[in-house]
Protein backbone atom coordinates (compact mmCIF):
# COMPACT_ATOMS: atom_id res chain seq x y z
CA UNK A 1 -14.97 -1.64 0.40
CA UNK A 2 -13.35 -4.88 1.50
CA UNK A 3 -9.77 -4.35 2.62
CA UNK A 4 -7.53 -7.30 1.38
CA UNK A 5 -5.10 -7.63 4.26
CA UNK A 6 -5.86 -11.30 5.05
CA UNK A 7 -2.54 -13.10 5.30
CA UNK A 8 -0.48 -10.06 5.14
CA UNK A 9 2.72 -9.68 7.27
CA UNK A 10 3.07 -6.12 8.71
CA UNK A 11 5.49 -4.25 11.02
CA UNK A 12 4.33 -1.29 12.86
CA UNK A 13 6.79 1.13 14.84
CA UNK A 14 5.75 2.84 17.62
CA UNK A 15 3.06 0.34 18.12
CA UNK A 16 2.15 0.20 21.75
CA UNK A 17 -0.24 3.26 21.98
CA UNK A 18 -2.16 5.73 19.93
CA UNK A 19 -2.18 5.46 16.12
CA UNK A 20 0.30 2.54 16.03
CA UNK A 21 -1.77 0.38 18.42
CA UNK A 22 -4.94 1.23 16.57
CA UNK A 23 -3.25 0.31 13.34
CA UNK A 24 -1.93 -2.99 14.71
CA UNK A 25 -5.43 -3.80 15.91
CA UNK A 26 -6.98 -3.02 12.75
CA UNK A 27 -4.53 -4.94 10.74
CA UNK A 28 -5.14 -8.11 12.95
CA UNK A 29 -8.86 -7.79 12.47
CA UNK A 30 -8.32 -7.49 8.74
CA UNK A 31 -6.42 -10.84 8.92
CA UNK A 32 -2.86 -9.73 9.05
CA UNK A 33 0.07 -10.81 11.23
CA UNK A 34 1.79 -7.90 12.83
CA UNK A 35 5.20 -7.39 14.63
CA UNK A 36 5.18 -4.11 16.83
CA UNK A 37 7.95 -2.30 18.28
CA UNK A 38 8.17 0.63 21.06
CA UNK A 39 10.15 1.75 23.77
CA UNK A 40 7.41 1.10 26.10
CA UNK A 41 8.11 -2.67 26.24
CA UNK A 42 5.31 -3.39 29.01
CA UNK A 43 2.61 -1.63 26.80
CA UNK A 44 3.74 -3.29 23.79
CA UNK A 45 3.54 -6.72 25.19
CA UNK A 46 0.19 -6.14 26.73
CA UNK A 47 -1.17 -5.23 23.14
CA UNK A 48 0.50 -8.30 21.65
CA UNK A 49 -1.37 -10.52 24.35
CA UNK A 50 -4.50 -8.55 23.83
CA UNK A 51 -4.25 -9.29 20.20
CA UNK A 52 -3.20 -12.78 20.55
CA UNK A 53 0.54 -13.91 20.38
CA UNK A 54 -0.39 -16.01 17.25
CA UNK A 55 -1.43 -12.56 15.39
CA UNK A 56 1.05 -10.20 17.03
CA UNK A 57 4.51 -10.19 18.58
CA UNK A 58 6.07 -7.17 20.43
CA UNK A 59 9.78 -5.98 20.55
CA UNK A 60 11.31 -3.39 22.69
CA UNK A 61 13.34 -1.20 20.40
CA UNK A 62 14.76 2.10 20.25
CA UNK A 63 13.85 3.34 16.75
CA UNK A 64 16.54 6.09 16.66
CA UNK A 65 19.08 3.48 17.22
CA UNK A 66 20.20 1.71 13.99
CA UNK A 67 21.91 -1.08 15.92
CA UNK A 68 18.63 -1.82 17.28
CA UNK A 69 16.30 -1.34 14.24
CA UNK A 70 18.40 -3.34 11.92
CA UNK A 71 17.91 -6.62 13.97
CA UNK A 72 14.45 -6.01 14.88
CA UNK A 73 13.50 -5.79 11.12
CA UNK A 74 15.27 -8.84 10.32
CA UNK A 75 13.82 -10.82 13.37
CA UNK A 76 10.36 -9.65 12.89
CA UNK A 77 10.61 -10.67 9.19
CA UNK A 78 11.78 -14.23 10.30
CA UNK A 79 8.68 -14.49 12.69
CA UNK A 80 6.33 -13.17 10.02
CA UNK A 81 7.91 -15.13 7.16
CA UNK A 82 8.40 -12.03 5.29
CA UNK A 83 7.18 -8.41 5.01
CA UNK A 84 4.30 -7.01 3.08
CA UNK A 85 3.72 -3.82 5.18
CA UNK A 86 5.94 -1.36 6.84
CA UNK A 87 4.23 1.36 8.94
CA UNK A 88 6.70 3.96 10.03
CA UNK A 89 4.70 5.42 12.97
CA UNK A 90 7.01 6.21 15.68
CA UNK A 91 7.50 9.96 16.49
CA UNK A 92 8.15 12.51 19.05
CA UNK A 93 7.74 16.48 19.40
CA UNK A 94 9.65 18.67 21.43
CA UNK A 95 8.60 22.42 21.67
CA UNK A 96 10.84 25.38 20.86
CA UNK A 97 11.93 28.03 18.52
CA UNK A 98 15.12 27.92 16.61
CA UNK A 99 16.28 30.23 19.63
CA UNK A 100 15.02 28.08 22.52
CA UNK A 101 15.30 24.52 21.05
CA UNK A 102 18.24 22.59 22.35
CA UNK A 103 20.52 21.17 19.52
CA UNK A 104 20.42 17.94 21.38
CA UNK A 105 16.73 17.85 21.30
CA UNK A 106 16.91 18.92 17.49
CA UNK A 107 18.79 15.90 16.61
CA UNK A 108 16.47 13.91 18.99
CA UNK A 109 13.50 14.71 16.92
CA UNK A 110 15.15 14.17 13.52
CA UNK A 111 16.52 10.77 14.72
CA UNK A 112 13.16 9.61 15.89
CA UNK A 113 10.85 11.02 13.44
CA UNK A 114 13.14 10.78 10.24
CA UNK A 115 16.09 8.56 10.88
CA UNK A 116 13.95 5.69 12.12
CA UNK A 117 12.00 5.68 8.75
CA UNK A 118 15.51 5.59 6.89
CA UNK A 119 16.86 2.85 9.10
CA UNK A 120 13.53 0.50 9.05
CA UNK A 121 12.80 0.92 5.36
CA UNK A 122 16.50 0.27 4.17
CA UNK A 123 16.23 -3.26 5.52
CA UNK A 124 12.50 -3.86 4.95
CA UNK A 125 12.08 -2.72 1.42
CA UNK A 126 14.70 -5.23 0.04
CA UNK A 127 12.64 -8.19 1.77
CA UNK A 128 9.51 -6.82 -0.02
CA UNK A 129 11.17 -6.73 -3.46
CA UNK A 130 12.45 -10.16 -3.07
CA UNK A 131 8.92 -11.13 -2.41
CA UNK A 132 7.34 -9.19 -5.44
CA UNK A 133 6.46 -6.05 -3.50
CA UNK A 134 4.86 -4.33 -0.73
CA UNK A 135 3.35 -1.08 0.87
CA UNK A 136 5.07 1.44 3.21
CA UNK A 137 3.05 3.98 5.02
CA UNK A 138 4.89 6.81 6.84
CA UNK A 139 2.97 8.72 9.49
CA UNK A 140 3.75 12.41 8.98
CA UNK A 141 1.67 15.24 10.24
CA UNK A 142 -0.12 18.37 9.08
CA UNK A 143 2.52 20.02 10.88
CA UNK A 144 4.94 18.87 8.04
CA UNK A 145 2.76 20.92 5.43
CA UNK A 146 2.52 24.07 7.53
CA UNK A 147 4.32 25.96 10.44
CA UNK A 148 3.23 25.96 14.01
CA UNK A 149 4.09 28.11 16.86
CA UNK A 150 7.24 27.00 18.67
CA UNK A 151 7.54 23.64 16.98
CA UNK A 152 10.34 24.13 14.71
CA UNK A 153 11.92 20.99 15.11
CA UNK A 154 8.73 18.82 14.77
CA UNK A 155 7.78 20.88 11.83
CA UNK A 156 11.11 20.46 9.98
CA UNK A 157 11.15 16.65 10.67
CA UNK A 158 7.62 15.91 9.50
CA UNK A 159 8.40 18.15 6.48
CA UNK A 160 11.25 15.61 5.96
CA UNK A 161 9.09 12.89 6.38
CA UNK A 162 6.59 14.16 3.60
CA UNK A 163 9.25 14.34 0.89
CA UNK A 164 11.27 11.35 2.13
CA UNK A 165 7.88 9.53 1.24
CA UNK A 166 7.85 11.12 -2.30
CA UNK A 167 11.47 10.20 -2.97
CA UNK A 168 11.10 6.62 -1.65
CA UNK A 169 7.93 6.16 -3.86
CA UNK A 170 9.61 7.31 -7.08
CA UNK A 171 12.68 5.04 -6.43
CA UNK A 172 10.65 1.77 -5.55
CA UNK A 173 7.62 2.02 -7.89
CA UNK A 174 9.58 -0.12 -10.37
CA UNK A 175 9.75 -2.75 -7.80
CA UNK A 176 5.93 -2.82 -7.04
CA UNK A 177 6.71 -1.05 -3.72
CA UNK A 178 4.31 1.49 -2.76
CA UNK A 179 5.27 4.33 -0.28
CA UNK A 180 2.64 6.86 0.88
CA UNK A 181 2.18 9.27 3.81
CA UNK A 182 -0.53 10.09 6.21
CA UNK A 183 -0.77 13.72 7.76
CA UNK A 184 -3.04 13.53 10.81
CA UNK A 185 -4.11 16.65 12.33
CA UNK A 186 -5.28 16.85 16.04
CA UNK A 187 -5.75 13.07 17.15
CA UNK A 188 -6.99 12.07 20.73
CA UNK A 189 -4.20 10.07 21.81
CA UNK A 190 -1.91 9.78 25.20
CA UNK A 191 0.41 12.22 23.55
CA UNK A 192 -2.34 14.70 23.19
CA UNK A 193 -3.91 14.35 26.65
CA UNK A 194 -1.76 17.11 28.21
CA UNK A 195 -3.64 19.54 26.15
CA UNK A 196 -6.85 18.25 27.71
CA UNK A 197 -5.21 18.53 31.19
CA UNK A 198 -4.08 21.98 30.62
CA UNK A 199 -7.54 23.09 29.53
CA UNK A 200 -6.51 23.82 25.91
CA UNK A 201 -8.79 21.41 24.17
CA UNK A 202 -11.58 23.85 23.25
CA UNK A 203 -9.29 26.24 21.88
CA UNK A 204 -7.66 23.47 19.63
CA UNK A 205 -10.76 21.92 18.31
CA UNK A 206 -12.50 25.15 17.73
CA UNK A 207 -9.92 25.78 14.95
CA UNK A 208 -10.98 22.50 13.19
CA UNK A 209 -13.84 22.90 10.59
CA UNK A 210 -15.38 19.45 12.02
CA UNK A 211 -15.09 20.97 15.51
CA UNK A 212 -13.44 17.84 17.03
CA UNK A 213 -10.42 15.88 17.25
CA UNK A 214 -9.82 12.64 15.18
CA UNK A 215 -9.52 9.41 16.80
CA UNK A 216 -6.72 6.94 16.63
CA UNK A 217 -8.87 4.31 14.87
CA UNK A 218 -9.88 6.71 12.13
CA UNK A 219 -6.28 7.20 11.21
CA UNK A 220 -5.79 3.45 11.47
CA UNK A 221 -8.53 3.18 8.68
CA UNK A 222 -6.59 5.38 6.48
CA UNK A 223 -3.27 3.48 6.88
CA UNK A 224 -5.28 0.20 6.55
CA UNK A 225 -6.42 1.40 3.15
CA UNK A 226 -3.14 2.56 1.79
CA UNK A 227 -1.67 -0.70 2.97
CA UNK A 228 -4.34 -2.86 1.25
CA UNK A 229 -4.52 -3.71 -2.38
CA UNK A 230 -7.57 -1.56 -2.62
CA UNK A 231 -4.91 1.23 -2.94
CA UNK A 232 -2.93 -0.62 -5.65
CA UNK A 233 -2.47 2.46 -7.84
CA UNK A 234 -1.77 4.81 -4.98
CA UNK A 235 1.95 5.74 -4.35
CA UNK A 236 3.68 8.77 -3.43
CA UNK A 237 0.67 10.28 -2.02
CA UNK A 238 0.23 12.60 1.23
CA UNK A 239 -3.08 12.01 2.73
CA UNK A 240 -4.41 14.80 4.98
CA UNK A 241 -6.68 13.37 7.67
CA UNK A 242 -7.32 16.43 9.87
CA UNK A 243 -11.08 17.32 10.05
CA UNK A 244 -10.70 19.81 7.19
CA UNK A 245 -8.13 21.97 9.25
CA UNK A 246 -5.63 22.13 6.26
CA UNK A 247 -8.42 23.26 3.67
CA UNK A 248 -9.21 26.35 5.66
CA UNK A 249 -7.37 29.50 5.27
CA UNK A 250 -7.30 30.35 9.03
CA UNK A 251 -9.29 33.53 8.79
CA UNK A 252 -12.08 33.95 11.27
CA UNK A 253 -15.78 32.85 10.63
CA UNK A 254 -16.80 36.47 9.62
CA UNK A 255 -20.48 35.63 8.98
CA UNK A 256 -20.61 33.95 12.51
CA UNK A 257 -19.02 37.03 14.13
CA UNK A 258 -21.30 39.67 12.38
CA UNK A 259 -24.18 37.56 13.44
CA UNK A 260 -22.95 37.71 17.15
CA UNK A 261 -22.28 41.53 16.80
CA UNK A 262 -25.72 41.96 15.67
CA UNK A 263 -27.28 39.64 18.18
CA UNK A 264 -25.37 41.74 20.99
CA UNK A 265 -26.43 44.96 19.43
CA UNK A 266 -30.04 44.07 19.38
CA UNK A 267 -29.84 42.94 23.19
CA UNK A 268 -28.33 46.22 24.15
CA UNK A 269 -31.03 48.21 22.28
């Protein structure tokens, strides 16, 4: 499959690291011109320099602030010469149950994970429509499809992203604007490094049928497909990329356990 991204003009939020950075790099390799934004201005600028300033430009933006997002989208569109692709990737997670989570953090999660998509899309989509169409890819999570322990804010926000994606797809299909979401599972990024540092990696990856975390580059491949003309009839879809985790019931591998019990019994005998 040959992706048709040559000459495309793309915006990636949260583009300084992880899935956002990998997506920006993949887009540039495929011939697109990319504008990225991130709170981490230094890392965003470093990536832009690495990818080539003629191919990528960085902005320092708080995506939860409509007063910052609106001019960013307009300025990026001016530099790009239009917008063909918008990747709403920025997101945060703060742990807590409904009892534990501070209301200010509840609002912060929704501001970054959900409001930012609304803010960016409401400016970018009319620009796409004026040019004949485009593609929006929202980065959700398998946590938007199922519940996790003590992640109530993140679960609720990513669930909102999933249905916001569907609503946007329905609204803008007549405008030739496709809107899809990617739901990653465990991905090896700077944000999940803490789990490794805490010695939790094996416990986490052992619940995944593929027995490993995904990579940011693997997620970027999914995003690139959805953004390309190869996905020209795909809209309103929620693509799960989690190593098979969402496909499993969560019940233990009884055959494996039975085999281990039998082996232990034979050893004891």
